[in-house]
Every structure is written in C-alpha cells, then in structure tokens.
Amino acid sequence: MLWPQSSLSLSRMIRKMKLPGRENKTAVVVGTITDDVRVQEVPKLKVCALRVGSRARSRVLKAGKILTDDQLALDSPKGCGTVLLSGPRKATPHSHTKPYVRSKGRKFEHARGRRASRGYRN
C-alpha cells in the first residue's frame, strides 16, 4: 500500500491539532512538514514526521518537541494518543493530475468526475 506522502503546512497541522479531544496527543505526519509564514505563534506541539523543513523545525522546537519514528514507537508502541495527519490528496481540484487513458480523444474519460458541468468534480 502506498502512503500519500504529500507535504503538510504548519498552519494546517496547528488547525487540526486544535480540534477538541486532540490536546496532549502526538501529531504523526506521513510526509513533510513545511513552514507557513502566516502563522505568528506556534503552540506547544508533539510531532512525528518523516521530514521537517528547517524553519518549521526551529519554530516547533521553540514550543514543543519533534520525535523520530523510532522514538514514537518507544513512546506509544500501539499508537495510542496519536493523530495521523496528511496533506491534500493528489487528484483534487486544481492539481492537474490526469489518469492514464487508452486514448486522448473526445470520448475518453472527459465526462462525470472530470468536469463540474457533468454532475460533479472532486
């Protein structure tokens, strides 16, 4: 199974960890945490991620803590007290991701799900 390894901004992670019931939990990110200059203050967070950008790392470490995956395994072996977060999926609107098609003609995969005027577009 392939994990979606897209990047997650610092602001989105803060917003998701402020939801009720998520205080004192570890944010687990399968991907990269990137800095967001729009965030003025970073609250106390406990984070585990595959990669953390240098500026995001310094901002999180001022208030909280960053764990590696082996430290997380020692800290909570069964995953209790963790929240799994991920960035936006591929093939969402404005991503320009195209499916593999047998032909690029008029009749091939251009209707429902590809255009908003034909029912939906996700």
C-alpha atoms as a printed R data frame, in Angstrom:
    type eleno elety resid chain resno       x      y       z
1   ATOM     1    CA   MET     A     1   0.000  0.000   0.000
2   ATOM     2    CA   LEU     A     2   1.385  3.393  -0.927
3   ATOM     3    CA   TRP     A     3   1.041  6.166   1.615
4   ATOM     4    CA   PRO     A     4   0.167  9.659   0.440
5   ATOM     5    CA   GLN     A     5   3.428 11.452   1.140
6   ATOM     6    CA   SER     A     6   2.343 14.977   0.410
7   ATOM     7    CA   SER     A     7   3.564 17.926   2.421
8   ATOM     8    CA   LEU     A     8   1.577 19.385   5.296
9   ATOM     9    CA   SER     A     9   1.855 23.053   6.198
10  ATOM    10    CA   LEU     A    10   2.441 24.153   9.761
11  ATOM    11    CA   SER     A    11  -0.811 26.138   9.795
12  ATOM    12    CA   ARG     A    12  -2.912 23.127   8.736
13  ATOM    13    CA   MET     A    13  -1.264 20.959  11.378
14  ATOM    14    CA   ILE     A    14  -1.948 23.558  14.087
15  ATOM    15    CA   ARG     A    15  -5.572 23.875  12.949
16  ATOM    16    CA   LYS     A    16  -6.096 20.091  13.014
17  ATOM    17    CA   MET     A    17  -4.483 19.710  16.441
18  ATOM    18    CA   LYS     A    18  -6.683 22.453  17.966
19  ATOM    19    CA   LEU     A    19  -9.801 20.327  17.430
20  ATOM    20    CA   PRO     A    20 -11.490 19.091  20.631
21  ATOM    21    CA   GLY     A    21 -10.014 15.938  22.135
22  ATOM    22    CA   ARG     A    22  -6.624 16.335  20.464
23  ATOM    23    CA   GLU     A    23  -4.755 18.231  23.169
24  ATOM    24    CA   ASN     A    24  -1.759 16.344  24.609
25  ATOM    25    CA   LYS     A    25  -1.694 13.991  21.600
26  ATOM    26    CA   THR     A    26   1.147 13.396  19.155
27  ATOM    27    CA   ALA     A    27   0.665 14.520  15.555
28  ATOM    28    CA   VAL     A    28   2.000 11.843  13.188
29  ATOM    29    CA   VAL     A    29   2.633 13.099   9.646
30  ATOM    30    CA   VAL     A    30   3.472 10.700   6.822
31  ATOM    31    CA   GLY     A    31   5.318 13.247   4.696
32  ATOM    32    CA   THR     A    32   6.967 16.628   5.125
33  ATOM    33    CA   ILE     A    33   6.017 19.458   7.469
34  ATOM    34    CA   THR     A    34   6.673 22.802   5.801
35  ATOM    35    CA   ASP     A    35   6.804 26.265   7.329
36  ATOM    36    CA   ASP     A    36   3.978 28.764   6.943
37  ATOM    37    CA   VAL     A    37   4.905 32.419   7.377
38  ATOM    38    CA   ARG     A    38   1.253 33.360   8.006
39  ATOM    39    CA   VAL     A    39   1.402 31.699  11.439
40  ATOM    40    CA   GLN     A    40   2.563 34.147  14.090
41  ATOM    41    CA   GLU     A    41   2.811 31.877  17.133
42  ATOM    42    CA   VAL     A    42   3.254 28.116  17.154
43  ATOM    43    CA   PRO     A    43   1.592 26.418  20.150
44  ATOM    44    CA   LYS     A    44   3.130 23.552  22.106
45  ATOM    45    CA   LEU     A    45   3.069 20.502  19.816
46  ATOM    46    CA   LYS     A    46   4.450 16.992  19.905
47  ATOM    47    CA   VAL     A    47   5.154 15.962  16.309
48  ATOM    48    CA   CYS     A    48   6.477 12.898  14.487
49  ATOM    49    CA   ALA     A    49   7.138 13.257  10.744
50  ATOM    50    CA   LEU     A    50   9.242 11.715   8.002
51  ATOM    51    CA   ARG     A    51  10.786 15.109   7.183
52  ATOM    52    CA   VAL     A    52  10.538 18.572   8.730
53  ATOM    53    CA   GLY     A    53  11.698 21.724   6.963
54  ATOM    54    CA   SER     A    54  14.493 23.605   8.717
55  ATOM    55    CA   ARG     A    55  12.455 26.708   9.520
56  ATOM    56    CA   ALA     A    56   9.426 24.678  10.593
57  ATOM    57    CA   ARG     A    57  11.709 22.544  12.793
58  ATOM    58    CA   SER     A    58  13.093 25.569  14.636
59  ATOM    59    CA   ARG     A    59   9.602 27.023  15.177
60  ATOM    60    CA   VAL     A    60   8.143 23.772  16.537
61  ATOM    61    CA   LEU     A    61  11.150 23.121  18.791
62  ATOM    62    CA   LYS     A    62  10.782 26.551  20.446
63  ATOM    63    CA   ALA     A    63   7.481 25.496  21.965
64  ATOM    64    CA   GLY     A    64   7.231 21.730  21.619
65  ATOM    65    CA   LYS     A    65   9.010 18.567  20.590
66  ATOM    66    CA   ILE     A    66   9.783 16.620  17.393
67  ATOM    67    CA   LEU     A    67  10.095 12.829  17.533
68  ATOM    68    CA   THR     A    68  11.588 10.394  15.065
69  ATOM    69    CA   ASP     A    69   9.600  7.294  14.148
70  ATOM    70    CA   ASP     A    70  11.670  5.018  16.409
71  ATOM    71    CA   GLN     A    71  11.173  7.420  19.336
72  ATOM    72    CA   LEU     A    72   7.435  7.350  18.649
73  ATOM    73    CA   ALA     A    73   7.489  3.535  18.663
74  ATOM    74    CA   LEU     A    74   9.077  3.578  22.120
75  ATOM    75    CA   ASP     A    75   6.766  6.348  23.336
76  ATOM    76    CA   SER     A    76   3.491  4.748  22.204
77  ATOM    77    CA   PRO     A    77   4.022  1.247  20.765
78  ATOM    78    CA   LYS     A    78   0.329  0.687  19.970
79  ATOM    79    CA   GLY     A    79  -0.249  4.180  18.589
80  ATOM    80    CA   CYS     A    80  -2.419  5.311  21.480
81  ATOM    81    CA   GLY     A    81  -2.513  9.071  21.912
82  ATOM    82    CA   THR     A    82  -1.557  9.801  18.306
83  ATOM    83    CA   VAL     A    83  -3.359 11.586  15.473
84  ATOM    84    CA   LEU     A    84  -2.486 10.611  11.897
85  ATOM    85    CA   LEU     A    85  -2.419 13.677   9.630
86  ATOM    86    CA   SER     A    86  -1.730 14.013   5.922
87  ATOM    87    CA   GLY     A    87  -1.630 16.765   3.357
88  ATOM    88    CA   PRO     A    88  -4.050 17.269   0.489
89  ATOM    89    CA   ARG     A    89  -4.523 14.273  -1.757
90  ATOM    90    CA   LYS     A    90  -3.417 14.081  -5.339
91  ATOM    91    CA   ALA     A    91  -6.175 14.293  -7.980
92  ATOM    92    CA   THR     A    92  -8.033 17.012  -6.103
93  ATOM    93    CA   PRO     A    93  -9.283 20.147  -7.880
94  ATOM    94    CA   HIS     A    94  -6.536 22.384  -9.311
95  ATOM    95    CA   SER     A    95  -3.893 19.622  -9.096
96  ATOM    96    CA   HIS     A    96  -3.820 18.915 -12.899
97  ATOM    97    CA   THR     A    97  -3.263 15.207 -12.258
98  ATOM    98    CA   LYS     A    98  -4.524 13.176 -15.199
99  ATOM    99    CA   PRO     A    99  -5.493  9.490 -15.354
100 ATOM   100    CA   TYR     A   100  -3.743  7.002 -17.595
101 ATOM   101    CA   VAL     A   101  -6.126  6.611 -20.541
102 ATOM   102    CA   ARG     A   102  -6.099  4.341 -23.561
103 ATOM   103    CA   SER     A   103  -6.765  7.268 -25.891
104 ATOM   104    CA   LYS     A   104  -6.877 11.050 -25.536
105 ATOM   105    CA   GLY     A   105  -9.842 11.548 -27.851
106 ATOM   106    CA   ARG     A   106 -13.222 13.177 -27.366
107 ATOM   107    CA   LYS     A   107 -14.963 10.149 -25.827
108 ATOM   108    CA   PHE     A   108 -12.374  9.009 -23.281
109 ATOM   109    CA   GLU     A   109 -12.674  9.982 -19.601
110 ATOM   110    CA   HIS     A   110 -13.859 13.548 -20.066
111 ATOM   111    CA   ALA     A   111 -17.339 13.354 -18.531
112 ATOM   112    CA   ARG     A   112 -18.507 12.717 -14.952
113 ATOM   113    CA   GLY     A   113 -15.895 13.333 -12.307
114 ATOM   114    CA   ARG     A   114 -13.665 15.294 -14.667
115 ATOM   115    CA   ARG     A   115 -15.861 18.358 -15.284
116 ATOM   116    CA   ALA     A   116 -18.062 20.200 -12.816
117 ATOM   117    CA   SER     A   117 -20.701 20.741 -15.509
118 ATOM   118    CA   ARG     A   118 -21.209 16.973 -15.807
119 ATOM   119    CA   GLY     A   119 -22.516 16.104 -12.378
120 ATOM   120    CA   TYR     A   120 -19.512 16.600 -10.110
121 ATOM   121    CA   ARG     A   121 -15.787 17.123  -9.960
122 ATOM   122    CA   ASN     A   122 -13.825 16.078  -6.899
